[in-house]
Amino acid sequence: SQTIHQWPATLVQPVGSPLSLECTVEGTSNPNLYWYRQAAGRGLQLLFYSVGIGQISSEVPQNLSASRPQDRQFILSSKKLLLSDSGFYLCAFGRRAGELFFGEGSRLTVL
Amino acid sequence: GNSVTQMEGPVTLSEEAFLTINCTYTATGYPSLFWYVQYPGEGLQLLLKATKADDKGSNKGFEATYRKETTSFHLEKGSVQVSDSAVYFCALRGQGYNKLIFGAGTRLAVHP
């Protein structure tokens, strides 16, 4: 079966510190992978998506970056966090039928 | 560009009440439409979907019909339960695209 995991689940970081959120997918090969952010009380904003290893598309200019070093691994990073980076980050992979399957989410609080 | 508009929440209902959450979209061609549900502290789960006009998606007592003439995909349930309390997101996938565009979400609170 297809599964997706992301970690850490919860993270509290000071302003200016680095960030690394990791997402891995199992049970599928060459999936489309996505990072979304959900700010408090708001909808989902697509940050990055990837259709293959090393292929990253950025949807909005921001303080974050993404990488896909392996087929089923997707990493969200920042060199220096801002207060506005706080939010709930969701990784997802695309299924053949077109829908997305989401991970459990990572809650980031920047202080 | 493609976009999704949902009714603002929160929606507060008593148990066994009828639920409607409105969703309209803007897109060229024939998008696929989805409803996702997010329970507190969790990621999103696919609730139902429809891939062509007049299709009806259904799951767990929820239904939504793809209406191309009104560009709508309203979510309905005949009798809500406390356990349905969550945030509901309408989403579309444009024809030929591999990205989902989400609405802002509608929070539903069901009281006993």
Short mmCIF file of C-alpha atoms in Angstrom, two decimals:
data_model
loop_
_atom_site.label_atom_id
_atom_site.label_comp_id
_atom_site.label_asym_id
_atom_site.label_seq_id
_atom_site.Cartn_x
_atom_site.Cartn_y
_atom_site.Cartn_z
CA SER A 1 0.00 0.00 0.00
CA GLN A 2 1.04 3.58 -0.53
CA THR A 3 2.04 5.58 2.53
CA ILE A 4 3.57 8.95 3.23
CA HIS A 5 5.40 10.11 6.33
CA GLN A 6 6.75 13.47 7.30
CA TRP A 7 8.73 14.61 10.30
CA PRO A 8 9.19 16.14 12.70
CA ALA A 9 5.53 16.47 13.68
CA THR A 10 6.17 19.54 15.81
CA LEU A 11 9.03 21.99 15.75
CA VAL A 12 9.75 25.19 17.70
CA GLN A 13 12.62 27.22 16.28
CA PRO A 14 14.09 30.67 16.97
CA VAL A 15 14.12 33.33 14.28
CA GLY A 16 17.22 33.04 12.12
CA SER A 17 17.74 29.32 12.71
CA PRO A 18 17.74 26.75 9.87
CA LEU A 19 14.92 24.39 9.02
CA SER A 20 14.68 20.93 7.55
CA LEU A 21 11.40 19.06 7.15
CA GLU A 22 11.52 15.65 5.57
CA CYS A 23 8.91 13.66 3.70
CA THR A 24 9.13 10.11 2.37
CA VAL A 25 6.73 8.06 0.30
CA GLU A 26 6.46 4.28 0.11
CA GLY A 27 4.63 1.93 -2.20
CA THR A 28 4.89 4.02 -5.34
CA SER A 29 7.60 5.04 -7.77
CA ASN A 30 8.24 8.37 -9.48
CA PRO A 31 5.40 10.14 -7.68
CA ASN A 32 4.63 13.82 -8.04
CA LEU A 33 5.46 15.38 -4.67
CA TYR A 34 4.14 18.58 -3.11
CA TRP A 35 4.75 20.89 -0.16
CA TYR A 36 1.82 22.98 1.04
CA ARG A 37 1.64 25.46 3.90
CA GLN A 38 -1.41 26.21 5.99
CA ALA A 39 -1.14 29.39 8.00
CA ALA A 40 -3.31 29.74 11.10
CA GLY A 41 -6.96 30.05 10.10
CA ARG A 42 -6.17 30.11 6.42
CA GLY A 43 -6.31 27.80 3.46
CA LEU A 44 -3.58 25.81 1.79
CA GLN A 45 -0.87 27.47 -0.22
CA LEU A 46 1.18 25.39 -2.64
CA LEU A 47 4.87 26.07 -2.04
CA PHE A 48 6.73 23.57 -4.20
CA TYR A 49 6.08 20.58 -6.37
CA SER A 50 8.34 18.04 -8.03
CA VAL A 51 7.77 15.65 -10.92
CA GLY A 52 11.11 13.85 -10.55
CA ILE A 53 14.50 13.72 -8.86
CA GLY A 54 16.14 17.13 -8.84
CA GLN A 55 13.13 18.77 -10.51
CA ILE A 56 11.58 21.44 -8.29
CA SER A 57 9.01 24.06 -9.20
CA SER A 58 8.47 26.97 -6.84
CA GLU A 59 5.04 28.50 -6.70
CA VAL A 60 5.72 31.57 -4.59
CA PRO A 61 8.85 33.58 -3.82
CA GLN A 62 9.80 33.06 -0.22
CA ASN A 63 12.36 32.20 2.37
CA LEU A 64 12.10 28.46 1.76
CA SER A 65 13.60 25.95 -0.65
CA ALA A 66 12.89 22.34 -1.54
CA SER A 67 14.98 19.44 -2.73
CA ARG A 68 14.34 15.94 -3.99
CA PRO A 69 17.54 13.94 -3.56
CA GLN A 70 15.83 10.58 -4.08
CA ASP A 71 12.74 9.44 -5.95
CA ARG A 72 10.57 9.17 -2.85
CA GLN A 73 12.13 11.81 -0.62
CA PHE A 74 11.16 15.47 -0.52
CA ILE A 75 12.81 17.98 1.80
CA LEU A 76 11.73 21.48 2.74
CA SER A 77 14.49 23.77 4.01
CA SER A 78 15.35 27.25 5.10
CA LYS A 79 18.70 28.80 5.96
CA LYS A 80 17.22 31.45 8.25
CA LEU A 81 13.66 31.24 9.53
CA LEU A 82 11.36 34.24 9.77
CA LEU A 83 8.40 34.70 12.10
CA SER A 84 6.14 34.54 9.05
CA ASP A 85 7.35 31.00 8.32
CA SER A 86 5.24 29.68 11.19
CA GLY A 87 2.47 27.36 10.05
CA PHE A 88 1.38 23.83 9.37
CA TYR A 89 3.35 22.22 6.56
CA LEU A 90 1.88 19.38 4.58
CA CYS A 91 3.64 17.04 2.20
CA ALA A 92 1.60 15.15 -0.38
CA PHE A 93 2.02 12.82 -3.31
CA GLY A 94 -0.14 12.60 -6.38
CA ARG A 95 -2.06 9.46 -7.15
CA ARG A 96 -2.76 8.29 -10.67
CA ALA A 97 -6.43 9.23 -10.39
CA GLY A 98 -5.43 12.84 -9.82
CA GLU A 99 -6.06 13.30 -6.14
CA LEU A 100 -3.38 14.04 -3.56
CA PHE A 101 -2.61 11.91 -0.54
CA PHE A 102 -1.32 13.94 2.41
CA GLY A 103 1.07 13.25 5.24
CA GLU A 104 0.30 13.95 8.87
CA GLY A 105 1.68 17.46 8.77
CA SER A 106 4.48 19.30 10.58
CA ARG A 107 3.63 22.22 12.84
CA LEU A 108 6.36 24.86 12.87
CA THR A 109 6.42 27.68 15.39
CA VAL A 110 9.05 30.36 14.93
CA LEU A 111 9.70 32.48 18.02
CA GLY B 1 -6.20 31.40 -13.67
CA ASN B 2 -7.87 28.58 -11.82
CA SER B 3 -9.43 29.36 -8.46
CA VAL B 4 -11.81 27.97 -5.86
CA THR B 5 -14.18 29.95 -3.65
CA GLN B 6 -15.80 28.45 -0.56
CA MET B 7 -18.38 29.85 1.78
CA GLU B 8 -16.84 31.39 4.85
CA GLY B 9 -17.23 29.66 8.17
CA PRO B 10 -17.55 28.71 10.78
CA VAL B 11 -20.70 26.74 10.16
CA THR B 12 -22.36 25.70 13.41
CA LEU B 13 -25.06 23.03 13.39
CA SER B 14 -26.89 20.79 15.77
CA GLU B 15 -26.52 17.05 15.45
CA GLU B 16 -28.76 15.55 12.72
CA ALA B 17 -29.11 18.88 10.90
CA PHE B 18 -28.71 19.19 7.13
CA LEU B 19 -25.37 20.46 5.90
CA THR B 20 -24.49 22.45 2.80
CA ILE B 21 -21.06 23.96 2.19
CA ASN B 22 -20.93 25.96 -1.01
CA CYS B 23 -18.03 25.75 -3.42
CA THR B 24 -17.68 27.46 -6.79
CA TYR B 25 -14.75 27.41 -9.13
CA THR B 26 -13.14 29.18 -12.05
CA ALA B 27 -11.26 27.07 -14.55
CA THR B 28 -10.86 26.53 -18.26
CA GLY B 29 -11.75 23.21 -19.79
CA TYR B 30 -12.88 20.34 -17.60
CA PRO B 31 -11.22 20.29 -14.19
CA SER B 32 -11.49 17.49 -11.65
CA LEU B 33 -13.09 18.51 -8.35
CA PHE B 34 -12.42 17.29 -4.83
CA TRP B 35 -13.52 17.69 -1.23
CA TYR B 36 -10.96 17.12 1.51
CA VAL B 37 -11.53 17.00 5.27
CA GLN B 38 -9.07 17.98 7.98
CA TYR B 39 -9.68 16.84 11.55
CA PRO B 40 -7.97 18.82 14.34
CA GLY B 41 -4.19 18.46 14.32
CA GLU B 42 -4.14 16.14 11.31
CA GLY B 43 -3.35 16.26 7.62
CA LEU B 44 -5.99 16.32 4.89
CA GLN B 45 -7.98 13.28 3.84
CA LEU B 46 -9.77 12.90 0.55
CA LEU B 47 -13.51 12.83 1.19
CA LEU B 48 -14.89 12.56 -2.34
CA LYS B 49 -14.22 13.57 -5.91
CA ALA B 50 -15.81 14.01 -9.32
CA THR B 51 -13.95 14.07 -12.59
CA LYS B 52 -16.58 15.11 -15.13
CA ALA B 53 -19.74 17.16 -15.39
CA ASP B 54 -22.83 15.74 -13.67
CA ASP B 55 -20.74 13.19 -11.74
CA LYS B 56 -21.75 12.79 -8.11
CA GLY B 57 -19.06 11.97 -5.58
CA SER B 58 -20.15 10.38 -2.32
CA ASN B 59 -18.56 9.01 0.83
CA LYS B 60 -19.55 8.62 4.50
CA GLY B 61 -22.96 10.16 3.84
CA PHE B 62 -21.50 13.24 2.13
CA GLU B 63 -22.33 14.05 -1.48
CA ALA B 64 -21.33 16.63 -4.06
CA THR B 65 -22.40 16.99 -7.70
CA TYR B 66 -20.17 18.48 -10.39
CA ARG B 67 -22.31 21.22 -11.97
CA LYS B 68 -20.56 22.72 -14.96
CA GLU B 69 -23.41 25.10 -15.82
CA THR B 70 -23.10 26.79 -12.43
CA THR B 71 -19.38 25.97 -11.92
CA SER B 72 -20.22 24.55 -8.51
CA PHE B 73 -19.43 21.52 -6.36
CA HIS B 74 -21.44 22.01 -3.16
CA LEU B 75 -20.94 19.56 -0.32
CA GLU B 76 -24.07 18.15 1.36
CA LYS B 77 -24.95 15.73 4.13
CA GLY B 78 -28.44 14.90 5.25
CA SER B 79 -27.73 14.40 8.95
CA VAL B 80 -24.47 15.56 10.51
CA GLN B 81 -22.84 14.04 13.57
CA VAL B 82 -20.55 15.53 16.19
CA SER B 83 -17.73 13.49 14.67
CA ASP B 84 -18.13 15.45 11.40
CA SER B 85 -16.69 18.55 13.10
CA ALA B 86 -13.65 19.45 11.00
CA VAL B 87 -12.41 21.83 8.32
CA TYR B 88 -13.59 21.05 4.80
CA PHE B 89 -11.62 22.08 1.72
CA CYS B 90 -12.87 22.23 -1.85
CA ALA B 91 -10.18 21.78 -4.49
CA LEU B 92 -9.76 21.54 -8.23
CA ARG B 93 -7.19 20.06 -10.55
CA GLY B 94 -7.12 21.85 -13.86
CA GLN B 95 -7.34 19.80 -17.02
CA GLY B 96 -3.80 18.81 -18.00
CA TYR B 97 -2.31 20.12 -14.76
CA ASN B 98 -0.77 18.15 -11.91
CA LYS B 99 -1.46 20.66 -9.12
CA LEU B 100 -4.44 21.01 -6.83
CA ILE B 101 -5.80 24.46 -6.08
CA PHE B 102 -7.58 24.66 -2.72
CA GLY B 103 -10.27 26.91 -1.36
CA ALA B 104 -9.76 28.66 1.97
CA GLY B 105 -11.56 25.94 3.90
CA THR B 106 -14.79 25.97 5.89
CA ARG B 107 -14.83 25.04 9.55
CA LEU B 108 -17.82 22.95 10.63
CA ALA B 109 -18.78 22.61 14.30
CA VAL B 110 -21.54 20.16 15.20
CA HIS B 111 -23.05 20.29 18.68
CA PRO B 112 -25.01 17.53 20.43
#
